[in-house]
XYZ file of C-alpha atoms in Angstrom:
373
model
C 8.436 40.806 17.577
C 8.731 37.388 18.863
C 10.724 37.134 21.579
C 13.031 34.281 22.081
C 14.567 32.878 25.271
C 17.586 30.517 24.960
C 17.768 27.465 27.004
C 20.901 27.530 29.634
C 22.186 24.962 31.311
C 22.256 25.354 34.932
C 25.485 22.725 35.523
C 28.333 23.119 33.387
C 28.735 19.446 33.757
C 25.853 17.215 32.697
C 24.710 14.983 35.704
C 24.651 11.284 35.156
C 21.216 9.361 35.398
C 22.120 6.870 37.823
C 23.267 9.101 40.358
C 20.686 12.195 39.411
C 17.376 10.722 39.195
C 17.230 7.278 37.120
C 18.609 4.164 37.215
C 20.209 3.823 34.347
C 21.539 0.859 31.668
C 25.135 1.182 33.177
C 23.729 0.060 36.575
C 23.566 -3.200 34.608
C 25.490 -5.369 32.032
C 25.019 -3.328 28.827
C 25.460 -5.932 26.535
C 22.711 -8.040 28.778
C 20.524 -5.357 29.913
C 18.196 -6.100 32.849
C 16.153 -3.322 32.545
C 15.174 -4.087 28.819
C 12.234 -5.503 26.997
C 13.546 -8.911 26.153
C 17.222 -9.180 23.904
C 15.976 -9.160 20.595
C 16.898 -6.102 18.590
C 14.220 -4.942 16.325
C 13.093 -1.968 14.397
C 10.969 -0.942 17.362
C 8.925 2.278 16.454
C 6.925 2.988 20.087
C 5.886 1.273 23.016
C 2.151 1.509 24.789
C 1.977 1.067 28.579
C -1.315 0.105 30.432
C -2.534 -3.165 32.530
C -3.756 -5.056 30.296
C -4.396 -7.998 32.791
C -5.828 -6.149 35.504
C -3.332 -7.343 37.844
C -2.394 -3.835 39.308
C 0.961 -3.652 37.166
C 1.894 -1.891 34.487
C 2.446 -4.103 31.064
C 3.726 -3.215 27.439
C 2.753 -3.455 23.971
C 6.004 -3.224 21.423
C 5.382 -2.176 17.804
C 8.229 -3.295 15.317
C 8.680 -3.049 12.059
C 8.066 0.415 10.930
C 8.557 -0.168 7.244
C 9.242 -3.725 7.435
C 7.243 -6.273 8.534
C 7.937 -7.513 12.144
C 6.162 -9.285 15.137
C 4.746 -7.071 17.520
C 5.061 -8.070 21.249
C 3.294 -8.282 24.532
C 5.421 -8.316 27.649
C 3.743 -8.712 31.074
C 4.790 -6.889 34.183
C 5.762 -9.495 36.929
C 6.137 -6.430 39.711
C 10.101 -7.236 39.191
C 10.542 -6.523 35.393
C 8.872 -7.811 31.912
C 9.771 -11.537 32.737
C 7.220 -12.862 30.152
C 5.904 -11.976 26.314
C 4.085 -13.331 23.683
C 3.414 -12.105 20.304
C 0.638 -10.357 19.583
C -0.118 -12.120 16.278
C 1.222 -14.707 14.234
C 1.169 -12.058 11.114
C 4.104 -9.649 11.100
C 3.150 -5.907 10.450
C 4.985 -2.749 9.396
C 3.649 -1.063 12.564
C 4.466 2.290 13.780
C 2.169 2.251 16.795
C 0.411 -0.768 19.211
C -1.449 1.464 21.415
C -3.647 0.358 24.418
C -7.010 1.837 24.643
C -10.405 0.437 25.654
C -12.331 1.133 22.380
C -15.161 -0.899 23.259
C -15.812 0.607 26.782
C -15.826 -2.706 28.866
C -13.425 -1.469 30.869
C -10.309 -3.444 29.593
C -7.471 -2.497 27.370
C -7.536 -3.105 23.775
C -4.807 -2.746 21.083
C -4.827 -0.638 18.118
C -2.241 -1.590 15.548
C -0.987 1.083 12.961
C 0.561 0.076 9.957
C 2.808 1.649 7.134
C 1.096 1.131 4.052
C -0.569 -2.119 5.448
C -4.187 -2.765 7.090
C -4.826 -1.320 10.539
C -6.299 -3.267 12.919
C -8.316 -3.700 16.492
C -7.284 -6.321 18.634
C -9.823 -6.870 21.514
C -8.846 -7.753 25.141
C -10.685 -10.789 26.730
C -10.015 -8.932 30.287
C -7.448 -11.591 30.996
C -4.865 -9.985 29.010
C -5.764 -12.262 25.838
C -6.324 -10.356 22.410
C -7.796 -11.761 19.379
C -8.045 -9.912 16.248
C -11.422 -8.237 15.567
C -11.151 -6.362 12.513
C -9.439 -4.035 10.220
C -10.132 -0.305 10.472
C -9.410 2.725 7.903
C -7.788 3.114 4.647
C -3.975 2.079 4.056
C -1.673 5.319 4.423
C 1.739 6.283 5.083
C 0.560 5.929 8.931
C 3.735 7.290 11.046
C 1.584 7.531 14.577
C -1.819 7.487 16.168
C -3.315 10.114 18.436
C -6.447 9.005 20.937
C -8.939 10.784 22.618
C -12.868 11.563 22.602
C -13.144 14.394 19.793
C -16.922 14.432 20.151
C -17.414 14.313 23.471
C -19.759 11.127 22.717
C -18.013 8.927 25.338
C -16.047 7.047 22.999
C -12.300 6.704 22.372
C -12.189 8.250 18.938
C -8.742 8.592 16.998
C -6.529 9.936 14.556
C -4.056 8.137 12.486
C -0.756 10.864 11.146
C 0.544 10.460 7.854
C 2.854 11.441 5.866
C 2.811 13.017 2.788
C -1.089 12.430 3.139
C -3.846 13.944 4.830
C -4.465 12.451 8.049
C -7.226 10.545 9.125
C -9.627 10.483 12.199
C -11.891 7.323 13.009
C -14.945 8.356 14.785
C -15.796 5.872 17.400
C -19.649 5.489 17.236
C -19.999 2.744 19.988
C -19.721 -0.991 19.370
C -16.697 -0.613 17.489
C -18.675 0.847 14.882
C -16.018 3.968 13.011
C -16.749 6.502 10.820
C -13.019 7.370 9.017
C -12.983 10.541 7.495
C -9.753 13.085 6.369
C -8.719 15.840 8.374
C -9.118 18.702 6.227
C -5.664 20.301 5.732
C -3.817 22.071 3.036
C -0.403 20.662 3.056
C -0.240 17.185 4.676
C 3.019 15.695 6.471
C 2.070 15.322 10.079
C 3.951 12.869 12.417
C 2.647 13.611 15.702
C -0.628 15.344 17.356
C -1.109 16.559 20.602
C -5.229 16.326 21.750
C -6.077 18.961 24.363
C -8.929 21.780 25.342
C -6.703 24.794 24.704
C -9.466 27.295 24.659
C -11.516 26.240 27.417
C -14.952 25.659 25.460
C -14.687 21.620 26.205
C -13.829 20.119 22.944
C -10.642 18.813 22.286
C -8.395 20.766 19.998
C -5.333 19.434 17.674
C -2.003 20.252 17.711
C 0.065 18.976 14.928
C 3.523 18.296 14.333
C 4.427 18.534 10.612
C 7.843 17.171 8.806
C 8.734 18.378 5.334
C 9.122 22.117 6.000
C 5.299 22.673 6.385
C 4.587 24.632 9.698
C 3.196 23.457 12.914
C -0.377 24.057 13.386
C -3.165 24.627 15.491
C -6.655 23.650 14.451
C -9.703 24.597 16.928
C -12.671 21.734 17.439
C -15.773 23.395 16.531
C -18.249 20.352 17.526
C -20.224 18.481 14.955
C -17.386 16.536 14.017
C -15.532 19.780 12.885
C -12.208 21.184 13.094
C -11.124 24.919 11.777
C -7.766 26.004 11.477
C -6.725 29.004 14.307
C -2.928 29.229 13.094
C 0.348 28.117 12.379
C 3.150 28.448 14.493
C 7.162 27.790 14.039
C 9.351 28.596 11.229
C 8.849 25.974 9.182
C 12.199 25.679 8.107
C 12.995 23.025 10.170
C 10.974 19.715 10.865
C 8.850 18.366 14.142
C 8.419 15.059 15.058
C 6.947 15.667 18.298
C 4.616 17.482 20.118
C 2.982 17.638 23.805
C 1.204 20.122 25.900
C 1.066 21.205 29.261
C 1.681 24.357 31.559
C 5.506 24.560 31.854
C 5.749 27.793 33.754
C 2.514 27.071 36.114
C 1.095 30.557 34.770
C -2.425 29.134 34.570
C -1.966 28.655 29.975
C -0.953 25.781 28.199
C 2.005 25.625 26.606
C 3.232 23.452 23.417
C 6.350 21.441 23.643
C 8.000 20.110 20.254
C 10.855 17.760 19.343
C 12.727 19.111 16.169
C 14.917 18.007 13.944
C 18.156 20.121 12.250
C 17.261 22.707 15.602
C 16.900 22.764 19.075
C 13.635 21.818 20.495
C 11.225 24.725 21.639
C 8.679 25.555 24.049
C 6.138 27.623 22.716
C 4.351 29.604 25.813
C 0.639 30.543 25.892
C -1.069 33.533 26.589
C -4.497 34.757 27.625
C -4.832 36.476 24.041
C -3.885 32.351 22.553
C -0.360 33.410 21.066
C 2.579 31.082 21.233
C 5.038 33.825 20.114
C 7.049 33.788 23.302
C 9.566 30.953 22.839
C 12.244 29.107 24.699
C 14.934 27.087 23.112
C 16.130 23.656 24.829
C 18.891 20.992 24.169
C 21.306 21.198 21.585
C 21.171 22.390 18.039
C 22.603 19.550 16.089
C 20.440 16.746 18.139
C 17.750 15.286 16.049
C 15.017 14.773 19.042
C 11.883 11.984 17.775
C 10.086 11.841 20.406
C 9.231 13.807 23.799
C 7.302 13.270 27.151
C 6.406 15.354 29.814
C 5.917 14.516 33.439
C 6.528 15.955 36.993
C 9.718 13.629 37.766
C 10.598 14.893 40.795
C 7.389 16.069 42.344
C 7.998 19.671 43.128
C 5.091 21.120 40.843
C 6.773 21.621 37.662
C 6.739 19.624 34.623
C 9.793 18.300 33.211
C 10.623 16.783 29.805
C 12.027 13.581 28.610
C 13.795 13.712 25.137
C 14.475 10.566 22.960
C 17.150 11.178 20.494
C 18.641 9.797 17.215
C 22.399 8.892 17.683
C 22.775 11.295 20.619
C 21.981 10.232 24.556
C 18.357 10.759 25.425
C 18.005 13.526 28.039
C 15.806 14.335 30.755
C 15.487 18.467 31.336
C 14.139 19.298 34.842
C 12.188 22.118 35.328
C 13.696 24.608 37.985
C 11.221 27.898 37.502
C 9.581 27.435 34.033
C 12.260 29.365 32.242
C 15.334 27.069 33.143
C 15.954 23.388 33.101
C 18.791 20.856 34.324
C 20.081 18.674 32.076
C 20.282 15.077 33.061
C 21.402 12.576 30.037
C 19.808 8.742 30.880
C 22.987 7.503 29.867
C 26.078 8.085 27.443
C 24.670 5.550 25.196
C 23.461 6.666 22.045
C 20.729 4.651 20.180
C 18.149 5.231 17.217
C 15.309 6.142 19.528
C 11.946 6.563 17.754
C 9.762 6.740 20.774
C 9.768 7.723 24.955
C 7.038 7.262 27.309
C 6.418 7.459 30.681
C 4.743 5.594 33.271
C 5.127 3.974 36.921
C 6.444 0.278 36.374
C 7.516 -0.666 39.637
C 4.354 1.039 40.984
C 6.205 2.838 44.111
C 4.472 6.384 42.899
C 6.948 7.711 40.755
C 6.908 8.079 36.851
C 9.646 6.019 35.307
C 10.872 6.329 31.635
C 10.438 4.052 28.738
C 12.661 3.783 25.469
C 11.975 2.606 22.127
C 14.660 2.276 19.817
C 15.575 1.088 16.434
C 18.104 -1.877 16.103
C 19.127 -1.699 19.943
C 17.534 -3.293 22.914
C 14.245 -1.585 24.305
C 15.021 -0.066 27.707
C 13.639 1.481 30.735
C 14.832 3.522 33.340
C 13.552 3.645 37.202
C 13.211 6.864 38.786
C 15.231 7.467 42.150
C 14.224 10.967 42.727
C 13.295 9.717 45.911
C 16.386 8.401 47.334
C 17.932 11.410 47.139
């Protein structure tokens, strides 16, 4: 029988981010937020972080459009904010992702653009943050996301395009920007997100699929030679999962799975030595739709924390107290259509900050001020 642990809130009143760990939008003018990626409100799906011009500062690429063509933008970090930007291309796209990744192993970050029913594209970096279109890759699909990792351990980064209502596509990187793209063999297909991690300790990256449309989430084990085998389903399948991440949340030495869900609370599935994920912890509200989750130790106490990007509800940080209980902090009381949340050290102070991608609203970042407590 499954053991269910229900999340409980340590503080009866939610703490405000600007006094409990993060500088929020309300430290600024909410109509002209300084901690934003420009002042254009677009249908942003995701934001990718990385040092694209090798100046030691974290830059950003904003993917816009989703089902409607819009321009994707590159934002350069001056050290005092994202104060300059350029368009990625003069051709607008239906982008869900524009991920920074070194695809050609030349030491700088390229861009992999993933589009809904439009060509997926590779842009190469000249080393100074100037990108040129290189090629299209894979076939057109109902793309919703992309996951990155060296799946065959050949030293080159591969990627998986997640497709709603279609089989996912794995593109194996052979080097020299040559890719073998094949369909991931699964019975039912409506994946929104994939986490890549070696779950069973055999030095091969495995896959955890977050599925929608009443399809259970799945774990696929990497058998080597570019072959994956289904290990098990997890989750009820009666609600929809949009995001998944992996970490040891309770520091017991076993990896756990964290899911962001629609139409139900978010869930931590605790791993065991028997490779079961039956013990669960529910966190967050039952009536909140979480579109994205990210994990980081925000307060440097040795426990992994969670940030959730929510749809028309405030985005929330869950500070891990002991692996089984969390303190809840709303980043702001402002509710937006958040499609993506990610983390990175924006101001190079050694503390992880939070970046939020919103549709039809400002894209914002929140600076970590736990060290100022």
